[in-house]
């Protein structure tokens, strides 16, 4: 579940801008494995997985999310 056939993620390698990928560890709408795949295939990607959270992880950890976004944008 969440994985696609080989080669179908090659387009992610063409993304040029730095990318912050955010997900919850228990996200059923966007399976967490997809975030790992994006992070592995997008150059200059950073991944943040929030523990014990779901699709609204940024709302479950608002202060930490703002801190992570600030660090990413300043980076």
Coordinates of N, CA and C in Angstrom, one line a residue:
X1 N 0.8 -1.2 0.0 CA 0.0 0.0 0.0 C 0.9 1.2 0.0
X2 N 0.6 2.2 -0.8 CA 1.3 3.4 -0.9 C 2.5 3.4 -1.8
X3 N 2.9 2.3 -2.2 CA 4.1 2.2 -3.2 C 3.5 2.0 -4.6
X4 N 4.2 2.6 -5.5 CA 3.9 2.5 -6.9 C 4.9 1.7 -7.7
X5 N 4.6 1.3 -8.9 CA 5.5 0.5 -9.7 C 6.8 1.2 -9.9
X6 N 7.9 0.5 -10.0 CA 9.2 1.1 -10.2 C 9.3 2.1 -11.3
X7 N 10.0 3.2 -11.0 CA 10.2 4.2 -12.0 C 9.1 5.3 -12.0
X8 N 8.0 5.1 -11.4 CA 6.9 6.0 -11.5 C 7.1 7.3 -10.6
X9 N 8.1 7.2 -9.8 CA 8.5 8.4 -9.0 C 9.7 9.2 -9.5
X10 N 10.1 8.8 -10.7 CA 11.2 9.5 -11.3 C 11.0 11.0 -11.5
X11 N 9.7 11.4 -11.7 CA 9.5 12.8 -11.9 C 9.8 13.6 -10.7
X12 N 9.8 13.0 -9.5 CA 10.2 13.7 -8.3 C 11.6 14.2 -8.4
X13 N 12.5 13.5 -9.0 CA 13.9 13.9 -9.1 C 14.0 15.2 -9.9
X14 N 13.0 15.7 -10.6 CA 13.1 16.9 -11.4 C 12.7 18.1 -10.6
X15 N 12.3 18.0 -9.4 CA 11.9 19.1 -8.6 C 13.2 19.8 -8.1
X16 N 13.3 21.1 -8.4 CA 14.5 21.8 -8.2 C 14.6 22.6 -6.8
X17 N 13.4 23.0 -6.4 CA 13.4 23.8 -5.1 C 13.5 23.0 -3.9
X18 N 14.1 23.5 -2.8 CA 14.1 22.7 -1.5 C 12.6 22.4 -1.1
X19 N 12.4 21.3 -0.6 CA 11.0 20.8 -0.3 C 11.0 20.3 1.2
X20 N 10.0 20.8 1.9 CA 9.7 20.2 3.2 C 8.5 19.3 3.1
X21 N 8.8 18.0 3.5 CA 7.7 17.0 3.5 C 7.3 16.8 4.9
X22 N 6.0 17.0 5.2 CA 5.5 16.8 6.6 C 4.4 15.8 6.6
X23 N 4.4 14.9 7.6 CA 3.4 13.9 7.7 C 3.3 13.4 9.1
X24 N 2.2 12.7 9.4 CA 2.0 12.1 10.7 C 2.3 10.6 10.6
X25 N 2.7 10.1 11.7 CA 3.1 8.7 11.7 C 2.0 7.7 11.5
X26 N 0.8 8.2 11.7 CA -0.4 7.3 11.5 C -1.4 7.9 10.5
X27 N -0.9 8.5 9.4 CA -1.7 9.1 8.4 C -2.3 8.0 7.5
X28 N -3.6 7.9 7.5 CA -4.3 7.0 6.6 C -4.7 7.6 5.3
X29 N -4.8 8.9 5.2 CA -5.2 9.5 3.9 C -4.0 9.6 3.0
X30 N -2.9 10.0 3.5 CA -1.6 10.0 2.7 C -0.7 9.1 3.5
X31 N -0.6 7.8 3.1 CA 0.3 6.9 3.8 C 1.7 7.4 4.1
X32 N 2.1 7.2 5.3 CA 3.4 7.8 5.7 C 4.6 7.3 4.8
X33 N 4.5 6.1 4.3 CA 5.5 5.6 3.4 C 5.7 6.5 2.2
X34 N 4.6 7.1 1.7 CA 4.7 8.0 0.6 C 5.6 9.2 0.9
X35 N 5.6 9.7 2.1 CA 6.5 10.8 2.5 C 8.0 10.4 2.5
X36 N 8.2 9.1 2.9 CA 9.6 8.6 2.8 C 10.0 8.5 1.3
X37 N 9.1 8.1 0.5 CA 9.4 8.0 -0.9 C 9.7 9.4 -1.5
X38 N 8.9 10.4 -1.2 CA 9.2 11.7 -1.6 C 10.5 12.2 -1.2
X39 N 10.8 12.1 0.1 CA 12.1 12.5 0.7 C 13.3 11.9 0.0
X40 N 13.1 10.6 -0.3 CA 14.2 9.9 -1.0 C 14.4 10.3 -2.4
X41 N 13.4 10.8 -3.1 CA 13.4 11.1 -4.5 C 13.5 12.5 -4.9
X42 N 13.2 13.4 -4.0 CA 13.2 14.9 -4.3 C 14.6 15.4 -3.8
X43 N 15.4 15.9 -4.7 CA 16.7 16.5 -4.3 C 16.4 17.6 -3.3
X44 N 17.2 17.8 -2.3 CA 17.1 18.8 -1.3 C 15.8 18.8 -0.5
X45 N 15.2 17.6 -0.3 CA 14.0 17.4 0.5 C 14.4 17.1 2.0
X46 N 13.6 17.7 2.8 CA 13.7 17.4 4.3 C 12.4 16.8 4.7
X47 N 12.4 15.8 5.6 CA 11.3 15.0 6.0 C 11.1 15.2 7.5
X48 N 9.8 15.5 7.9 CA 9.4 15.6 9.3 C 8.2 14.7 9.5
X49 N 8.4 13.7 10.4 CA 7.3 12.8 10.7 C 6.9 13.1 12.2
X50 N 5.7 13.5 12.4 CA 5.2 13.8 13.8 C 4.7 12.5 14.4
X51 N 5.1 12.1 15.6 CA 4.7 10.9 16.2 C 3.2 10.9 16.7
X52 N 2.6 9.7 16.7 CA 1.3 9.6 17.2 C 0.3 10.6 16.6
X53 N 0.4 10.9 15.3 CA -0.4 11.9 14.7 C -0.9 11.3 13.4
X54 N -1.9 12.1 12.8 CA -2.5 11.6 11.5 C -2.4 12.7 10.5
X55 N -3.4 12.8 9.6 CA -3.3 13.7 8.5 C -3.2 15.1 8.9
X56 N -3.6 15.5 10.0 CA -3.6 16.9 10.5 C -2.4 17.1 11.5
X57 N -1.3 16.5 11.2 CA -0.2 16.5 12.2 C 0.2 17.9 12.5
X58 N 0.2 18.8 11.5 CA 0.6 20.2 11.8 C -0.4 20.9 12.7
X59 N -1.6 20.4 12.8 CA -2.5 21.0 13.8 C -2.4 20.3 15.2
X60 N -1.9 19.1 15.2 CA -1.7 18.4 16.4 C -0.4 18.9 17.1
X61 N 0.6 19.4 16.4 CA 1.8 19.9 16.9 C 2.1 21.3 16.3
X62 N 1.2 22.3 16.6 CA 1.3 23.6 15.9 C 2.6 24.3 16.2
X63 N 3.0 24.4 17.4 CA 4.3 25.1 17.8 C 5.5 24.4 17.2
X64 N 5.6 23.1 17.2 CA 6.7 22.4 16.6 C 6.7 22.5 15.1
X65 N 5.5 22.5 14.5 CA 5.4 22.7 13.1 C 5.9 24.1 12.7
X66 N 5.5 25.1 13.4 CA 6.0 26.5 13.0 C 7.5 26.5 13.2
X67 N 8.0 25.9 14.2 CA 9.5 25.9 14.5 C 10.2 25.2 13.3
X68 N 9.7 24.0 12.9 CA 10.3 23.3 11.8 C 10.2 24.1 10.5
X69 N 9.1 24.7 10.2 CA 9.0 25.5 9.0 C 9.9 26.7 9.0
X70 N 10.0 27.3 10.2 CA 10.9 28.5 10.3 C 12.4 28.0 10.0
X71 N 12.8 26.9 10.6 CA 14.1 26.4 10.4 C 14.4 26.1 8.9
X72 N 13.4 25.5 8.3 CA 13.5 25.1 6.9 C 13.6 26.4 6.0
X73 N 12.8 27.4 6.3 CA 12.9 28.6 5.5 C 14.1 29.4 5.7
X74 N 14.7 29.3 6.9 CA 15.9 30.0 7.2 C 17.1 29.3 6.7
X75 N 17.0 28.0 6.4 CA 18.1 27.1 6.0 C 18.7 27.4 4.7

